[in-house]
Short mmCIF file of C-alpha atoms and ligand atoms in Angstrom, two decimals:
data_model
loop_
_atom_site.label_atom_id
_atom_site.label_comp_id
_atom_site.label_asym_id
_atom_site.label_seq_id
_atom_site.Cartn_x
_atom_site.Cartn_y
_atom_site.Cartn_z
CA MET Q 1 31.68 -7.55 -2.75
CA ILE Q 2 30.61 -7.61 0.63
CA ASP Q 3 32.53 -8.73 3.57
CA SER Q 4 30.37 -10.88 6.65
CA SER Q 5 32.61 -10.67 8.88
CA ALA Q 6 33.59 -6.74 8.99
CA ARG Q 7 31.79 -5.04 11.55
CA TYR Q 8 28.97 -2.93 11.13
CA ASP Q 9 28.11 -0.48 13.03
CA VAL Q 10 24.20 -0.49 11.91
CA VAL Q 11 23.10 -3.72 9.53
CA VAL Q 12 19.71 -2.64 8.03
CA ILE Q 13 17.36 -4.93 6.50
CA GLY Q 14 15.41 -3.70 3.61
CA GLY Q 15 16.08 -2.25 1.27
CA GLY Q 16 13.35 0.07 0.60
CA ASN Q 17 12.01 3.08 1.70
CA ALA Q 18 12.33 2.54 5.57
CA GLY Q 19 15.20 1.66 5.07
CA LEU Q 20 16.93 3.64 2.70
CA CYS Q 21 15.61 6.57 4.72
CA ALA Q 22 17.38 4.89 7.69
CA ALA Q 23 20.34 3.62 5.37
CA ILE Q 24 20.75 7.27 5.52
CA MET Q 25 20.47 8.71 7.91
CA ALA Q 26 22.12 6.16 9.66
CA ARG Q 27 25.59 6.65 7.30
CA ARG Q 28 25.29 10.79 8.49
CA GLY Q 29 25.19 10.31 11.46
CA GLY Q 30 28.34 9.30 11.25
CA ALA Q 31 27.73 4.61 11.03
CA ARG Q 32 29.15 2.36 8.47
CA VAL Q 33 26.32 0.84 6.94
CA LEU Q 34 25.09 -2.43 5.60
CA VAL Q 35 21.42 -2.50 3.43
CA LEU Q 36 20.29 -6.45 3.22
CA GLU Q 37 17.97 -6.71 0.15
CA SER Q 38 16.37 -10.70 -0.41
CA ALA Q 39 15.77 -8.82 -3.63
CA THR Q 40 17.79 -8.87 -7.32
CA LYS Q 41 19.36 -5.43 -7.84
CA ASP Q 42 16.81 -5.28 -10.69
CA PHE Q 43 14.43 -5.18 -8.71
CA ARG Q 44 15.67 -4.24 -5.86
CA ALA Q 45 13.62 -2.00 -2.94
CA GLY Q 46 9.77 -3.87 -3.28
CA ASN Q 47 6.70 -2.15 -2.93
CA SER Q 48 8.64 1.36 -2.61
CA ARG Q 49 8.71 1.69 -6.38
CA HIS Q 50 5.31 0.89 -7.15
CA THR Q 51 4.53 4.59 -5.19
CA ARG Q 52 3.54 7.63 -7.16
CA ASP Q 53 2.84 10.16 -4.14
CA ILE Q 54 3.43 10.30 0.02
CA ARG Q 55 1.40 12.90 2.31
CA TYR Q 56 3.21 15.96 4.11
CA MET Q 57 1.72 17.83 6.31
CA HIS Q 58 3.03 22.11 5.22
CA LYS Q 59 1.36 25.00 5.68
CA ALA Q 60 0.82 27.15 2.09
CA ALA Q 61 0.78 26.50 -1.88
CA THR Q 62 3.87 26.06 -3.14
CA GLU Q 63 5.15 24.77 -7.10
CA TYR Q 64 4.67 20.75 -6.15
CA VAL Q 65 1.28 21.27 -3.84
CA THR Q 66 -2.12 23.78 -4.67
CA GLY Q 67 -3.11 24.41 -1.25
CA PRO Q 68 -2.12 23.71 2.93
CA TYR Q 69 -1.81 20.90 5.05
CA THR Q 70 -2.07 20.94 8.83
CA GLU Q 71 -0.99 18.84 11.75
CA ASP Q 72 -5.11 18.75 11.49
CA GLU Q 73 -6.70 18.77 8.86
CA PHE Q 74 -3.86 15.45 8.26
CA TRP Q 75 -4.90 14.22 11.83
CA GLN Q 76 -9.02 14.40 11.10
CA ASP Q 77 -8.90 12.42 8.73
CA LEU Q 78 -6.45 9.95 10.15
CA ARG Q 79 -8.56 9.87 13.04
CA GLN Q 80 -11.58 9.39 10.57
CA VAL Q 81 -10.37 6.75 8.23
CA THR Q 82 -8.75 4.27 11.08
CA GLY Q 83 -11.80 4.84 13.69
CA GLY Q 84 -9.97 6.07 16.31
CA ALA Q 85 -7.58 2.62 16.24
CA THR Q 86 -4.10 4.20 16.32
CA ASN Q 87 -1.50 5.58 19.11
CA GLU Q 88 -1.61 9.56 19.24
CA SER Q 89 1.20 10.23 20.61
CA LEU Q 90 3.38 8.26 17.17
CA ALA Q 91 0.07 9.37 14.35
CA ARG Q 92 0.91 13.20 15.98
CA LEU Q 93 5.40 12.39 15.44
CA THR Q 94 4.13 11.10 11.94
CA ILE Q 95 2.56 13.59 10.33
CA ARG Q 96 5.02 16.86 12.80
CA GLU Q 97 7.96 15.66 11.52
CA SER Q 98 6.19 14.61 7.81
CA GLU Q 99 6.47 18.69 7.07
CA GLN Q 100 10.70 17.68 7.01
CA LEU Q 101 10.02 15.03 4.00
CA GLY Q 102 9.36 18.51 1.97
CA ASP Q 103 12.95 19.80 1.89
CA TRP Q 104 14.68 16.25 2.80
CA MET Q 105 13.52 13.82 -0.45
CA PRO Q 106 14.70 16.86 -2.37
CA ALA Q 107 18.52 17.04 -0.30
CA ASN Q 108 19.00 12.51 -1.40
CA GLY Q 109 17.90 13.36 -4.57
CA VAL Q 110 14.18 12.86 -4.82
CA ARG Q 111 12.21 15.20 -7.78
CA TRP Q 112 9.04 16.61 -7.46
CA GLN Q 113 6.53 16.58 -9.75
CA LYS Q 114 3.49 19.22 -10.71
CA PRO Q 115 0.41 16.55 -10.39
CA LEU Q 116 -1.29 15.28 -13.34
CA ARG Q 117 -5.08 14.09 -14.01
CA GLY Q 118 -6.54 11.51 -12.27
CA THR Q 119 -4.74 11.32 -8.52
CA LEU Q 120 -7.53 10.86 -5.98
CA HIS Q 121 -8.12 14.37 -5.72
CA LEU Q 122 -4.64 14.65 -3.71
CA ALA Q 123 -3.57 18.17 -5.75
CA ARG Q 124 -3.50 19.23 -2.21
CA SER Q 125 -2.16 17.03 1.04
CA ASN Q 126 0.07 15.38 -1.70
CA LEU Q 127 3.63 15.07 -2.93
CA PHE Q 128 3.60 13.28 -6.16
CA MET Q 129 7.76 12.18 -7.29
CA LEU Q 130 8.86 12.56 -11.32
CA GLY Q 131 9.25 9.25 -12.47
CA GLY Q 132 7.43 8.08 -9.70
CA GLY Q 133 8.07 5.59 -6.68
CA LYS Q 134 11.43 4.10 -8.90
CA ALA Q 135 12.98 7.27 -9.83
CA MET Q 136 12.90 7.89 -6.22
CA VAL Q 137 14.24 4.34 -4.19
CA ASP Q 138 16.56 4.44 -7.56
CA ALA Q 139 17.75 7.90 -6.02
CA TYR Q 140 18.26 6.95 -3.33
CA TYR Q 141 20.53 4.00 -3.89
CA ASP Q 142 22.21 6.55 -5.86
CA THR Q 143 22.25 8.34 -2.11
CA ALA Q 144 23.42 5.55 -0.01
CA ALA Q 145 26.09 5.07 -1.65
CA LYS Q 146 28.21 7.99 -2.85
CA LEU Q 147 27.87 8.78 1.19
CA GLY Q 148 29.95 4.96 0.93
CA VAL Q 149 26.45 2.68 2.54
CA ASP Q 150 27.14 -0.57 1.36
CA ILE Q 151 24.53 -3.14 -0.11
CA ALA Q 152 24.09 -6.36 0.04
CA TYR Q 153 21.40 -7.24 -3.22
CA GLU Q 154 20.53 -11.06 -3.17
CA THR Q 155 20.82 -11.54 0.14
CA GLU Q 156 17.70 -12.66 2.21
CA VAL Q 157 17.83 -12.78 6.19
CA SER Q 158 16.06 -15.64 7.09
CA GLU Q 159 17.53 -15.21 11.06
CA LEU Q 160 18.23 -13.43 13.56
CA LYS Q 161 20.69 -14.05 16.88
CA MET Q 162 20.49 -12.37 20.17
CA THR Q 163 21.41 -12.92 23.74
CA ASP Q 164 20.57 -11.00 26.68
CA GLY Q 165 17.66 -8.73 24.94
CA GLN Q 166 19.69 -7.00 22.31
CA LEU Q 167 21.10 -8.56 19.04
CA THR Q 168 24.44 -9.78 17.90
CA SER Q 169 23.85 -10.95 14.10
CA ALA Q 170 21.60 -11.49 11.29
CA LEU Q 171 21.43 -14.65 9.57
CA ALA Q 172 21.71 -14.68 5.29
CA SER Q 173 21.23 -16.65 2.12
CA ARG Q 174 23.43 -15.87 -0.17
CA ASN Q 175 24.04 -17.29 -3.55
CA GLY Q 176 23.22 -20.10 -1.76
CA ALA Q 177 26.43 -19.87 1.21
CA GLU Q 178 25.02 -18.84 4.25
CA GLN Q 179 26.88 -15.80 5.96
CA GLU Q 180 26.10 -14.22 9.22
CA TYR Q 181 26.10 -9.95 9.50
CA ALA Q 182 26.73 -8.94 12.90
CA ALA Q 183 26.20 -5.06 14.18
CA LYS Q 184 25.45 -3.17 17.01
CA ALA Q 185 22.09 -2.61 16.29
CA VAL Q 186 20.32 -2.99 13.38
CA VAL Q 187 16.82 -1.35 11.46
CA VAL Q 188 15.59 -4.01 10.31
CA ALA Q 189 12.81 -2.15 6.80
CA SER Q 190 11.39 -5.46 5.64
CA GLY Q 191 8.35 -4.63 4.49
CA GLY Q 192 4.79 -6.48 5.99
CA PHE Q 193 4.00 -9.77 4.58
CA GLU Q 194 1.53 -9.93 2.46
CA ALA Q 195 3.55 -11.91 -0.53
CA ASN Q 196 3.48 -15.22 2.36
CA ILE Q 197 0.03 -17.08 0.73
CA PRO Q 198 0.23 -20.15 3.34
CA TRP Q 199 0.93 -16.85 6.50
CA LEU Q 200 -2.46 -15.31 3.82
CA LYS Q 201 -3.47 -18.47 4.70
CA GLU Q 202 -3.86 -18.42 8.75
CA TYR Q 203 -6.99 -16.12 8.92
CA TRP Q 204 -8.05 -15.33 5.24
CA GLY Q 205 -8.67 -19.52 4.44
CA ALA Q 206 -8.44 -20.95 0.45
CA ALA Q 207 -9.63 -17.74 -0.06
CA ALA Q 208 -6.45 -16.87 0.17
CA ASP Q 209 -4.53 -18.65 -3.09
CA ASN Q 210 -7.21 -16.30 -5.42
CA PHE Q 211 -5.30 -13.09 -3.97
CA ILE Q 212 -3.51 -11.21 -6.04
CA ILE Q 213 -0.56 -9.62 -4.12
CA ARG Q 214 -0.27 -6.00 -5.74
CA GLY Q 215 4.27 -5.95 -5.23
CA THR Q 216 6.83 -7.28 -4.42
CA PRO Q 217 7.18 -11.08 -3.90
CA HIS Q 218 9.96 -10.90 -1.51
CA ASN Q 219 8.35 -9.60 1.58
CA ARG Q 220 7.58 -12.92 3.38
CA GLY Q 221 7.28 -11.81 6.55
CA THR Q 222 10.67 -13.72 7.95
CA MET Q 223 11.88 -10.90 9.88
CA LEU Q 224 8.10 -10.52 11.49
CA LYS Q 225 8.34 -13.84 12.29
CA GLU Q 226 10.88 -13.05 13.69
CA LEU Q 227 11.12 -10.64 15.45
CA LEU Q 228 7.99 -11.97 17.20
CA LYS Q 229 10.02 -14.92 17.64
CA HIS Q 230 11.76 -12.96 20.25
CA GLY Q 231 9.67 -11.85 22.22
CA ALA Q 232 8.34 -8.37 20.10
CA LYS Q 233 4.98 -7.17 20.94
CA PRO Q 234 2.76 -7.25 17.72
CA VAL Q 235 0.62 -4.71 16.74
CA GLY Q 236 -2.37 -4.74 14.15
CA ASP Q 237 -4.64 -6.92 13.30
CA PRO Q 238 -3.20 -10.41 11.64
CA ARG Q 239 -6.40 -10.14 9.26
CA GLY Q 240 -6.08 -6.81 8.22
CA CYS Q 241 -4.82 -6.01 5.13
CA HIS Q 242 -4.59 -2.45 2.59
CA ALA Q 243 -7.23 -4.40 -0.64
CA VAL Q 244 -8.13 -2.65 -3.88
CA ALA Q 245 -9.78 -4.11 -6.76
CA LEU Q 246 -7.78 -5.00 -9.49
CA ASP Q 247 -7.87 -6.48 -13.24
CA ALA Q 248 -7.86 -10.10 -12.22
CA ARG Q 249 -6.28 -10.77 -15.00
CA ALA Q 250 -2.82 -9.03 -13.39
CA PRO Q 251 -0.03 -11.25 -13.00
CA LYS Q 252 -0.04 -13.11 -9.42
CA PHE Q 253 3.39 -10.74 -7.82
CA ASP Q 254 4.44 -7.16 -8.81
CA GLY Q 255 1.54 -5.75 -11.60
CA GLY Q 256 2.30 -2.52 -9.78
CA ILE Q 257 -0.14 -0.11 -10.36
CA VAL Q 258 -1.75 -0.72 -13.99
CA THR Q 259 -3.59 -3.03 -13.07
CA ARG Q 260 -6.49 -1.39 -10.39
CA LEU Q 261 -9.33 -0.46 -11.80
CA ASP Q 262 -11.31 2.30 -10.63
CA SER Q 263 -14.55 1.27 -12.96
CA VAL Q 264 -17.07 -0.02 -9.33
CA PRO Q 265 -18.32 3.61 -9.56
CA PHE Q 266 -19.80 4.15 -12.92
CA GLY Q 267 -21.68 0.61 -13.92
CA ILE Q 268 -22.59 -2.53 -11.82
CA VAL Q 269 -20.42 -4.68 -10.38
CA VAL Q 270 -21.15 -8.32 -9.15
CA ASN Q 271 -20.90 -11.61 -8.50
CA LYS Q 272 -20.29 -15.59 -10.20
CA ASN Q 273 -23.72 -15.74 -9.67
CA VAL Q 274 -24.40 -13.10 -10.89
CA LYS Q 275 -25.77 -10.95 -8.05
CA ARG Q 276 -24.71 -8.04 -7.00
CA PHE Q 277 -22.60 -6.91 -3.77
CA TYR Q 278 -22.13 -3.50 -2.69
CA ASP Q 279 -23.19 0.09 -3.21
CA GLU Q 280 -21.02 0.59 -5.97
CA GLY Q 281 -21.53 4.22 -5.60
CA GLU Q 282 -21.62 4.21 -2.13
CA ASP Q 283 -19.30 7.80 -1.86
CA ILE Q 284 -16.42 9.07 -3.35
CA TRP Q 285 -14.64 6.33 -4.96
CA PRO Q 286 -10.66 7.45 -3.65
CA LYS Q 287 -12.65 6.85 0.34
CA ARG Q 288 -13.95 3.67 -1.48
CA TYR Q 289 -12.00 2.20 -3.85
CA ALA Q 290 -9.62 0.15 -0.60
CA ILE Q 291 -13.47 -1.80 0.40
CA TRP Q 292 -13.20 -3.16 -2.47
CA GLY Q 293 -10.41 -5.94 -2.02
CA LYS Q 294 -12.20 -7.54 0.71
CA LEU Q 295 -15.11 -6.96 -0.74
CA VAL Q 296 -14.02 -9.28 -4.11
CA ALA Q 297 -12.78 -11.35 -1.33
CA GLU Q 298 -15.85 -12.39 1.27
CA GLN Q 299 -17.27 -13.28 -2.91
CA PRO Q 300 -18.09 -17.55 -3.96
CA GLU Q 301 -13.91 -18.44 -5.47
CA GLN Q 302 -12.95 -15.22 -5.30
CA ILE Q 303 -13.91 -12.71 -8.67
CA ALA Q 304 -16.17 -10.07 -9.64
CA TYR Q 305 -17.12 -8.33 -12.66
CA SER Q 306 -16.95 -4.70 -13.55
CA ILE Q 307 -20.02 -4.34 -15.99
CA VAL Q 308 -20.46 -0.61 -17.70
CA ASP Q 309 -21.78 0.63 -21.17
CA SER Q 310 -19.72 3.12 -23.47
CA LYS Q 311 -20.76 5.85 -21.47
CA ALA Q 312 -18.94 4.67 -18.47
CA LEU Q 313 -15.77 5.49 -20.33
CA PRO Q 314 -14.34 8.30 -20.38
CA HIS Q 315 -15.19 7.99 -16.75
CA PHE Q 316 -12.00 6.58 -14.89
CA MET Q 317 -8.74 5.23 -15.70
CA PRO Q 318 -9.02 2.14 -17.41
CA SER Q 319 -6.55 -0.91 -16.55
CA VAL Q 320 -3.74 -1.42 -18.15
CA PHE Q 321 -5.28 -4.81 -19.86
CA PRO Q 322 -8.12 -3.92 -22.51
CA PRO Q 323 -12.57 -4.43 -21.18
CA VAL Q 324 -14.33 -7.19 -22.51
CA GLU Q 325 -16.40 -5.62 -25.42
CA ALA Q 326 -19.24 -6.95 -26.38
CA GLU Q 327 -22.84 -5.59 -27.92
CA SER Q 328 -25.21 -7.22 -26.23
CA ILE Q 329 -25.14 -7.29 -21.90
CA PRO Q 330 -26.18 -11.66 -22.66
CA GLU Q 331 -22.86 -12.23 -24.85
CA LEU Q 332 -20.90 -10.79 -22.65
CA ALA Q 333 -22.03 -13.12 -19.21
CA LYS Q 334 -20.98 -15.57 -22.15
CA ALA Q 335 -17.11 -13.58 -22.47
CA PHE Q 336 -16.82 -13.96 -18.53
CA GLU Q 337 -18.74 -17.64 -17.96
CA ILE Q 338 -22.10 -16.66 -16.01
CA ASP Q 339 -25.00 -16.92 -16.87
CA PRO Q 340 -26.69 -14.37 -19.55
CA ASN Q 341 -30.43 -14.76 -18.61
CA ALA Q 342 -29.25 -13.79 -15.14
CA LEU Q 343 -26.73 -10.32 -16.16
CA SER Q 344 -30.02 -9.03 -18.69
CA GLU Q 345 -32.31 -9.93 -15.68
CA VAL Q 346 -29.68 -7.86 -13.26
CA VAL Q 347 -29.03 -5.10 -15.66
CA ALA Q 348 -32.84 -4.69 -16.54
CA LYS Q 349 -33.85 -4.49 -12.86
CA PHE Q 350 -30.79 -2.37 -11.97
CA ASN Q 351 -31.40 0.03 -14.71
CA ARG Q 352 -35.41 0.07 -13.72
CA SER Q 353 -34.53 1.62 -10.24
CA VAL Q 354 -32.84 5.23 -11.99
CA ARG Q 355 -33.25 7.76 -10.30
CA GLY Q 356 -32.72 11.01 -11.20
CA SER Q 357 -30.65 13.23 -13.83
CA ARG Q 358 -28.34 14.28 -13.30
CA PHE Q 359 -24.69 12.90 -13.21
CA ASP Q 360 -21.56 14.14 -12.64
CA PRO Q 361 -18.75 11.96 -11.93
CA GLY Q 362 -16.43 14.85 -9.94
CA SER Q 363 -18.92 15.43 -7.14
CA LEU Q 364 -21.55 13.15 -5.61
CA ASP Q 365 -24.27 13.47 -6.83
CA GLU Q 366 -28.18 12.81 -7.52
CA CYS Q 367 -28.32 10.14 -9.71
CA HIS Q 368 -29.66 6.16 -7.06
CA THR Q 369 -31.14 3.57 -7.65
CA GLU Q 370 -34.83 3.17 -5.58
CA GLY Q 371 -36.28 0.12 -4.14
CA LEU Q 372 -32.88 -2.06 -4.93
CA VAL Q 373 -30.81 -4.52 -3.29
CA PRO Q 374 -28.30 -3.93 -2.27
CA PRO Q 375 -29.01 0.39 -3.24
CA LYS Q 376 -26.92 2.35 -5.56
CA SER Q 377 -26.24 6.00 -4.27
CA HIS Q 378 -24.29 7.65 -6.84
CA TRP Q 379 -23.20 7.76 -10.30
CA ALA Q 380 -26.47 5.16 -11.43
CA ARG Q 381 -27.00 5.32 -14.71
CA PRO Q 382 -29.45 3.16 -16.87
CA ILE Q 383 -26.40 0.42 -18.52
CA ASP Q 384 -28.08 0.63 -22.09
CA THR Q 385 -26.13 2.43 -24.94
CA PRO Q 386 -23.64 -0.60 -25.87
CA PRO Q 387 -21.06 -1.39 -27.07
CA TYR Q 388 -21.24 -3.06 -23.54
CA TYR Q 389 -18.39 -3.29 -21.48
CA GLY Q 390 -16.32 -6.19 -18.65
CA TYR Q 391 -13.58 -6.05 -16.37
CA PRO Q 392 -13.12 -9.53 -14.06
CA LEU Q 393 -12.21 -8.46 -10.38
CA ARG Q 394 -9.89 -10.49 -7.81
CA PRO Q 395 -8.37 -8.34 -4.58
CA GLY Q 396 -5.52 -7.16 -4.64
CA ILE Q 397 -3.77 -6.87 -1.48
CA THR Q 398 -1.04 -3.94 -1.09
CA PHE Q 399 -0.05 -4.37 2.88
CA THR Q 400 -0.74 -6.19 5.61
CA TYR Q 401 -1.40 -4.78 9.05
CA LEU Q 402 0.17 -6.84 12.04
CA GLY Q 403 3.57 -5.74 12.81
CA VAL Q 404 6.85 -4.79 16.40
CA THR Q 405 4.66 -2.73 18.13
CA VAL Q 406 7.74 0.20 19.11
CA ASP Q 407 8.43 3.67 20.63
CA GLU Q 408 9.60 7.14 19.34
CA GLN Q 409 12.29 6.29 19.08
CA ALA Q 410 11.47 3.56 16.17
CA GLN Q 411 12.96 1.61 18.92
CA VAL Q 412 10.76 -2.05 18.94
CA ILE Q 413 8.80 -2.99 22.15
CA MET Q 414 9.04 -6.15 23.72
CA GLN Q 415 5.97 -8.56 25.72
CA ASP Q 416 7.18 -7.21 29.29
CA ASP Q 417 7.09 -3.90 27.82
CA GLN Q 418 9.97 -2.40 27.98
CA PRO Q 419 12.41 -0.96 24.35
CA ALA Q 420 14.96 -3.63 22.40
CA LYS Q 421 18.33 -2.89 22.99
CA ASN Q 422 19.72 -1.93 19.37
CA ILE Q 423 16.49 -2.98 16.98
CA PHE Q 424 14.69 -0.18 15.42
CA ALA Q 425 11.57 -1.19 12.82
CA ALA Q 426 10.76 1.31 10.18
CA GLY Q 427 8.59 1.12 7.15
CA GLU Q 428 5.38 -1.32 6.96
CA VAL Q 429 7.30 -4.12 9.33
CA MET Q 430 6.31 -1.22 12.15
CA ALA Q 431 3.19 0.42 10.63
CA GLY Q 432 -0.08 -0.99 12.01
CA ASN Q 433 0.87 0.86 14.65
CA ILE Q 434 0.17 4.06 12.98
CA LEU Q 435 -2.11 2.52 10.99
CA GLY Q 436 -4.80 0.50 12.53
CA ARG Q 437 -7.74 -0.06 9.91
CA GLY Q 438 -8.46 1.88 6.78
CA TYR Q 439 -5.72 4.01 4.54
CA LEU Q 440 -4.58 7.14 3.20
CA ALA Q 441 -3.72 8.08 0.37
CA GLY Q 442 -0.31 8.87 0.09
CA PHE Q 443 0.89 7.73 4.14
CA GLY Q 444 2.89 4.50 3.94
CA LEU Q 445 5.92 6.60 2.59
CA THR Q 446 5.28 9.00 4.97
CA ILE Q 447 5.03 6.85 8.33
CA GLY Q 448 8.21 4.08 5.87
CA SER Q 449 9.64 7.89 5.41
CA VAL Q 450 9.45 9.43 8.94
CA PHE Q 451 10.46 5.49 10.88
CA GLY Q 452 13.29 4.97 8.63
CA ARG Q 453 14.53 8.91 9.42
CA ILE Q 454 14.00 7.60 13.08
CA ALA Q 455 15.24 4.68 13.61
CA GLY Q 456 18.29 5.22 11.63
CA ARG Q 457 19.61 8.58 13.81
CA GLU Q 458 19.42 5.71 16.99
CA ALA Q 459 20.46 3.45 15.74
CA ALA Q 460 23.76 5.12 14.97
CA ARG Q 461 22.91 6.54 18.20
CA CYS Q 462 22.37 3.25 19.87
CA ALA Q 463 26.02 2.75 17.94
CA GLY Q 464 28.22 5.08 20.01
CA TYR Q 465 27.37 8.23 17.38
C1 LIG E 501 1.06 -1.46 -6.01
C2 LIG E 501 1.22 -0.03 -5.60
C3 LIG E 501 0.88 1.20 -5.15
C4 LIG E 501 1.72 2.11 -3.25
N1 LIG E 501 1.51 3.28 -3.91
C5 LIG E 501 2.13 4.48 -2.74
C6 LIG E 501 2.69 5.30 -3.72
O1 LIG E 501 1.42 5.54 -4.10
N2 LIG E 501 2.37 6.43 -2.34
C7 LIG E 501 1.83 5.38 -0.91
O2 LIG E 501 3.01 6.51 0.23
N3 LIG E 501 2.26 4.31 -0.21
C8 LIG E 501 2.00 3.60 -2.07
N4 LIG E 501 2.22 1.89 -1.28
C9 LIG E 501 2.62 1.72 -0.26
C10 LIG E 501 3.74 1.44 -0.42
O3 LIG E 501 4.57 0.92 -1.12
C11 LIG E 501 4.49 0.47 1.14
O4 LIG E 501 3.64 1.76 2.41
C12 LIG E 501 5.77 1.54 1.40
O5 LIG E 501 6.31 1.07 -0.22
C13 LIG E 501 6.63 1.14 2.36
O6 LIG E 501 8.16 0.18 2.83
P1 LIG E 501 8.74 0.25 2.99
O7 LIG E 501 10.22 -0.21 3.34
O8 LIG E 501 8.09 -0.96 5.04
O9 LIG E 501 8.66 -1.54 2.64
P2 LIG E 501 9.59 -2.16 1.28
O10 LIG E 501 9.24 -0.53 0.05
O11 LIG E 501 8.35 -2.89 0.16
O12 LIG E 501 11.01 -2.88 1.45
C14 LIG E 501 10.48 -3.86 2.22
C15 LIG E 501 12.36 -4.70 1.33
O13 LIG E 501 12.23 -5.37 1.92
C16 LIG E 501 12.76 -6.82 1.60
N5 LIG E 501 13.28 -7.79 2.10
C17 LIG E 501 11.97 -8.52 2.91
N6 LIG E 501 12.18 -9.18 3.08
C18 LIG E 501 13.28 -9.47 3.64
C19 LIG E 501 14.50 -10.02 4.40
N7 LIG E 501 13.94 -11.64 4.47
N8 LIG E 501 15.84 -9.51 3.34
C20 LIG E 501 16.39 -9.21 3.59
N9 LIG E 501 15.47 -8.74 2.78
C21 LIG E 501 14.50 -8.46 2.68
C22 LIG E 501 11.86 -6.59 0.43
O14 LIG E 501 12.85 -7.68 -0.46
C23 LIG E 501 12.16 -4.71 -0.43
O15 LIG E 501 12.62 -4.62 -0.34
C24 LIG E 501 1.75 1.11 -3.05
C25 LIG E 501 1.96 0.44 -2.45
C26 LIG E 501 1.98 -0.98 -4.67
C27 LIG E 501 1.36 -2.11 -3.74
#
């Protein structure tokens, strides 16, 4: 039972990866720490429990990674995906500090596993958690409890109280009753606002009603809004988000990793009006999967259909839902309630335009289309071998990019460019400082772990330890 009248040194808002790293570090630093988490114990740890792997800098191969991944290569990869939309000093700090995670995470209960097949070519740069993100956060919760960190579940913070630029307490609702938690310092680690459809609609309009949220329904951005209301300096594009093509049959929230669809490069994709709208084979899938959420979001009614034939099936990881199967293209179209004649024509035209015979799913092969708009640049093979298969696609939002500006101590920066005295931020709520655009697989956890550790250490220091 948590006593809300108890005086804590550090209150952490949000018990995902970033919040747990902060709580463990602050407690190890000597502070009395309380974590406030909106979810129940079963659904704790937000989006972090859906993860599989983390990107980190390392000098040599180990039992768990196949080769070195240097600061320079990491930085070049980040520069490429963000197109320069990153704060270089915070980004380099994240990269350099990530080197410690290979040891720090196991020291706090996380176990690694060797990479498996179907891991988006990450075996050299990323570490995979044994048991995935769920096992990682369970290990952190165990470690935190053993260290004496208090955790309040089903406690959603609604308001931050500030006086003279300093946070004094957090107001939360718990079992229907309002509670006030005072603290000397606070770490905000409450994720993005991807589960707040009305807020998404401010930037996406009615289309946002058709988005599927891949992670927790609890990341509604209430704390982000509070910080911005109190004058924190925003960072990141409000419309920016990581979004993939998901199986449209996925649940509205929390479907996790198994609803993603990787069939796109091996067939064609059409919208509701049976029009292709983008090069399905533009580049290798790890570099392109994260643009397909936005592409589907821009289609009528935010729906599209991935169409493949039986030759394609062995080449991609299927979604958790079986594909829709048919003996002919018109039958497949009827199952999706789209125009059968139009789909037959699109497939026939595509098949006629295919050139090149050396199909290689593992490289940018020579199988492409000629005279087709939009083109398909690689892995183009005629769709001609029944049975035919299709998956309905919807935009699946992973997380949003709008956040609060922080400095190298994870202190929240206010509109006057001064740091808020006792407010720190870590994880998705500040990731936009480093990831202004694009994404690098495994980097969400890197940012949250590095800044969670910094925020916990600095919050304890701020509280006098
Ligand atoms: C399906 C999926 C797969 C992913 N795979 C990977 C991967 O393999 N590698 C990787 O690096 N990244 C991955 N990501 C991204 C990754 O999950 C995030 O970058 C990371 O987990 C964010 O950590 P966080 O602590 O900031 O947020 P979260 O883990 O989402 O934690 C935020 C917590 O705050 C709580 N909260 C929210 N609002 C309040 C409030 N007002 N009061 C109290 N508590 C509140 C929530 O309940 C939640 O527990 C994936 C995301 C998804 C959805």
